[in-house]
CSV table of C-alpha atoms in Angstrom, one decimal:
chain,number,residue,atom,x,y,z
A,1,MET,CA,-66.3,-14.9,225.4
A,2,GLY,CA,-64.4,-15.9,222.2
A,3,ALA,CA,-67.7,-16.2,220.4
A,4,ILE,CA,-68.8,-12.7,221.4
A,5,LYS,CA,-65.5,-11.3,220.1
A,6,LEU,CA,-66.0,-13.2,216.9
A,7,LEU,CA,-69.6,-11.9,216.4
A,8,LEU,CA,-68.5,-8.4,217.3
A,9,CYS,CA,-65.8,-8.6,214.6
A,10,VAL,CA,-68.3,-9.8,212.0
A,11,PHE,CA,-70.6,-6.8,212.7
A,12,LEU,CA,-67.6,-4.4,212.5
A,13,LEU,CA,-66.9,-5.8,209.0
A,14,LEU,CA,-70.4,-5.3,207.8
A,15,PRO,CA,-70.9,-2.6,205.2
A,16,SER,CA,-72.9,0.5,206.0
A,17,ILE,CA,-75.9,0.9,203.7
A,18,PHE,CA,-78.0,4.0,203.2
A,19,ALA,CA,-81.1,3.6,201.1
A,20,LEU,CA,-83.8,6.1,200.3
A,21,THR,CA,-87.1,4.9,198.8
A,22,LEU,CA,-89.5,7.5,197.5
A,23,THR,CA,-92.7,7.9,195.6
A,24,TYR,CA,-92.8,11.0,193.5
A,25,THR,CA,-95.4,12.6,191.2
A,26,LEU,CA,-93.8,14.0,188.1
A,27,ASP,CA,-96.0,16.7,186.5
A,28,PRO,CA,-96.2,17.2,182.7
A,29,HIS,CA,-93.1,18.9,181.2
A,30,GLU,CA,-91.3,18.6,184.6
A,31,ARG,CA,-87.7,17.6,185.2
A,32,ALA,CA,-86.9,16.5,188.8
A,33,CYS,CA,-83.5,15.5,190.1
A,34,PHE,CA,-82.4,13.7,193.3
A,35,TYR,CA,-78.9,13.4,194.7
A,36,SER,CA,-76.6,11.0,196.4
A,37,HIS,CA,-73.1,11.8,197.6
A,38,ALA,CA,-70.2,9.4,197.0
A,39,THR,CA,-67.5,9.8,199.6
A,40,TYR,CA,-64.8,7.6,197.9
A,41,ILE,CA,-64.0,6.2,194.5
A,42,GLY,CA,-65.4,2.7,194.1
A,43,GLU,CA,-68.3,3.2,196.4
A,44,LYS,CA,-71.4,1.3,195.2
A,45,LEU,CA,-74.4,3.2,194.1
A,46,GLN,CA,-77.7,1.4,193.3
A,47,PHE,CA,-80.6,3.0,191.4
A,48,PHE,CA,-84.0,1.6,190.8
A,49,TYR,CA,-87.2,3.2,189.5
A,50,SER,CA,-90.5,2.2,188.1
A,51,VAL,CA,-93.4,4.2,186.8
A,52,ARG,CA,-96.5,3.3,188.9
A,53,SER,CA,-99.1,5.2,187.0
A,54,GLY,CA,-99.8,7.8,184.3
A,55,GLY,CA,-100.0,7.9,180.5
A,56,GLU,CA,-97.9,5.2,178.9
A,57,PHE,CA,-96.1,4.5,182.2
A,58,ASP,CA,-92.8,5.9,180.8
A,59,VAL,CA,-90.3,8.7,181.6
A,60,ASP,CA,-86.9,9.8,180.6
A,61,TYR,CA,-84.1,9.4,183.1
A,62,GLU,CA,-80.5,10.4,183.4
A,63,VAL,CA,-77.8,9.6,185.9
A,64,LEU,CA,-74.9,12.1,186.1
A,65,HIS,CA,-71.4,12.0,187.6
A,66,PRO,CA,-70.4,15.0,189.8
A,67,ASP,CA,-68.6,16.6,186.8
A,68,LYS,CA,-72.0,16.3,184.9
A,69,SER,CA,-70.8,13.6,182.5
A,70,ILE,CA,-73.4,10.9,181.8
A,71,GLN,CA,-73.3,7.6,183.7
A,72,SER,CA,-76.6,6.3,182.3
A,73,THR,CA,-79.6,7.6,180.3
A,74,GLY,CA,-82.9,6.2,179.0
A,75,THR,CA,-85.8,7.5,176.9
A,76,LYS,CA,-89.4,6.5,177.4
A,77,GLU,CA,-88.4,3.8,179.9
A,78,ARG,CA,-90.9,2.2,182.3
A,79,SER,CA,-88.3,1.1,184.8
A,80,ALA,CA,-84.5,0.7,185.4
A,81,ASP,CA,-82.4,-1.1,187.9
A,82,PHE,CA,-78.7,-1.0,188.1
A,83,VAL,CA,-75.6,-0.8,190.3
A,84,PHE,CA,-72.4,1.1,189.5
A,85,SER,CA,-69.2,2.1,191.2
A,86,ALA,CA,-68.5,5.7,191.8
A,87,LYS,CA,-65.7,7.0,189.4
A,88,GLN,CA,-65.5,10.3,191.2
A,89,ILE,CA,-66.1,11.7,194.7
A,90,GLY,CA,-69.0,14.1,194.9
A,91,GLU,CA,-72.7,14.5,194.3
A,92,TYR,CA,-74.3,12.1,191.7
A,93,SER,CA,-77.6,13.3,190.1
A,94,PHE,CA,-80.5,11.0,189.4
A,95,CYS,CA,-83.0,12.9,187.1
A,96,PHE,CA,-86.4,12.1,185.7
A,97,SER,CA,-88.1,14.0,182.9
A,98,ASN,CA,-91.8,14.0,181.8
A,99,GLY,CA,-91.1,16.4,178.9
A,100,MET,CA,-92.9,14.3,176.3
A,101,SER,CA,-96.2,14.4,178.1
A,102,SER,CA,-98.4,17.4,177.7
A,103,PHE,CA,-101.1,16.5,180.2
A,104,SER,CA,-100.3,13.2,182.0
A,105,GLU,CA,-98.6,13.3,185.4
A,106,LYS,CA,-96.5,10.2,186.3
A,107,VAL,CA,-96.2,8.5,189.7
A,108,LEU,CA,-92.7,7.0,190.2
A,109,ASP,CA,-91.4,4.7,192.9
A,110,PHE,CA,-87.6,4.9,193.1
A,111,GLU,CA,-84.7,4.0,195.4
A,112,ILE,CA,-81.2,5.3,195.5
A,113,SER,CA,-78.8,3.6,197.8
A,114,THR,CA,-75.1,3.7,198.7
A,115,GLN,CA,-72.9,1.1,200.3
A,116,LYS,CA,-69.9,2.1,202.3
A,117,GLU,CA,-67.4,-0.4,203.6
A,118,VAL,CA,-66.5,0.1,207.3
A,119,GLU,CA,-62.8,0.1,207.7
A,120,LYS,CA,-61.0,-1.4,210.7
A,121,PRO,CA,-58.5,1.0,212.3
A,122,ALA,CA,-54.9,0.4,211.2
A,123,GLY,CA,-52.9,-1.8,213.6
A,124,HIS,CA,-56.1,-3.1,215.3
A,125,ASN,CA,-55.8,-6.8,215.9
A,126,THR,CA,-59.2,-8.3,216.9
A,127,PHE,CA,-57.9,-11.8,217.4
A,128,THR,CA,-55.8,-13.1,220.3
A,129,GLY,CA,-54.3,-16.5,220.7
A,130,THR,CA,-51.9,-18.6,218.8
A,131,ALA,CA,-51.2,-18.1,215.2
A,132,GLU,CA,-53.2,-21.1,214.3
A,133,GLN,CA,-56.2,-19.9,216.3
A,134,GLN,CA,-55.9,-16.5,214.7
A,135,GLN,CA,-55.9,-18.0,211.3
A,136,ARG,CA,-59.0,-20.2,212.0
A,137,ALA,CA,-60.8,-17.2,213.5
A,138,LYS,CA,-60.1,-15.1,210.4
A,139,LEU,CA,-61.4,-17.9,208.1
A,140,MET,CA,-64.5,-18.2,210.2
A,141,VAL,CA,-65.1,-14.4,210.0
A,142,ALA,CA,-64.5,-14.4,206.2
A,143,SER,CA,-67.0,-17.2,205.6
A,144,MET,CA,-69.6,-15.5,207.9
A,145,GLN,CA,-69.0,-12.2,206.0
A,146,ASP,CA,-69.7,-14.0,202.7
A,147,VAL,CA,-73.0,-15.3,204.1
A,148,VAL,CA,-74.0,-11.9,205.4
A,149,ASP,CA,-73.2,-10.3,202.1
A,150,ASP,CA,-75.3,-12.9,200.3
A,151,MET,CA,-78.2,-12.3,202.7
A,152,MET,CA,-78.0,-8.6,202.2
A,153,GLU,CA,-78.0,-9.0,198.4
A,154,ASN,CA,-81.0,-11.3,198.6
A,155,VAL,CA,-83.0,-8.9,200.9
A,156,ALA,CA,-82.2,-6.0,198.5
A,157,GLY,CA,-83.5,-8.1,195.6
A,158,LEU,CA,-86.6,-9.0,197.5
A,159,ARG,CA,-87.3,-5.3,198.2
A,160,ARG,CA,-86.9,-4.5,194.5
A,161,HIS,CA,-89.2,-7.3,193.5
A,162,GLN,CA,-91.7,-6.2,196.1
A,163,GLY,CA,-91.6,-2.7,194.6
A,164,GLN,CA,-92.0,-4.0,191.1
A,165,LEU,CA,-95.1,-6.1,192.2
A,166,ARG,CA,-96.6,-3.0,193.8
A,167,VAL,CA,-96.1,-1.1,190.6
A,168,ARG,CA,-97.6,-3.9,188.5
A,169,THR,CA,-100.6,-4.0,190.8
A,170,SER,CA,-101.0,-0.2,190.5
A,171,ARG,CA,-100.7,-0.4,186.7
A,172,SER,CA,-103.3,-3.2,186.5
A,173,LEU,CA,-105.7,-1.1,188.5
A,174,SER,CA,-105.1,1.9,186.2
A,175,THR,CA,-106.2,0.0,183.1
């Protein structure tokens, strides 16, 4: 029964991740924006895109804070991949522009994800037993949390690499 409580505690500590992976066709002279809402300051936002096909495989991008100040921008980029912490609560904009192209549409693969930490209710004590048993249980949970966090990072990296390989294959077939 103690092991079940310990595993339940680990799953309660897991962060909640929301990810949206899309493929989008960006027409010539088009600007398209997608949005993600940050619910607290410090929330992690991850943004990845890669141009799968079209023209020189490049677009302009811009990431904006809720107050419309610039988080990141790039011109004639083939891909980008970065993580940042929200500096403001609100809706972040992830925009692509194909303004420099007069006839080539671009096909993009992109992902926007947010990571929310699940908070334990105040005054909630998951561990019972002596002080020594409680301390050991907390150390075990902390080490398991580190392993789970590493696994989640590795899986996210594999997904990004898989997307990049898909884009490379598509580019190779387009030439």
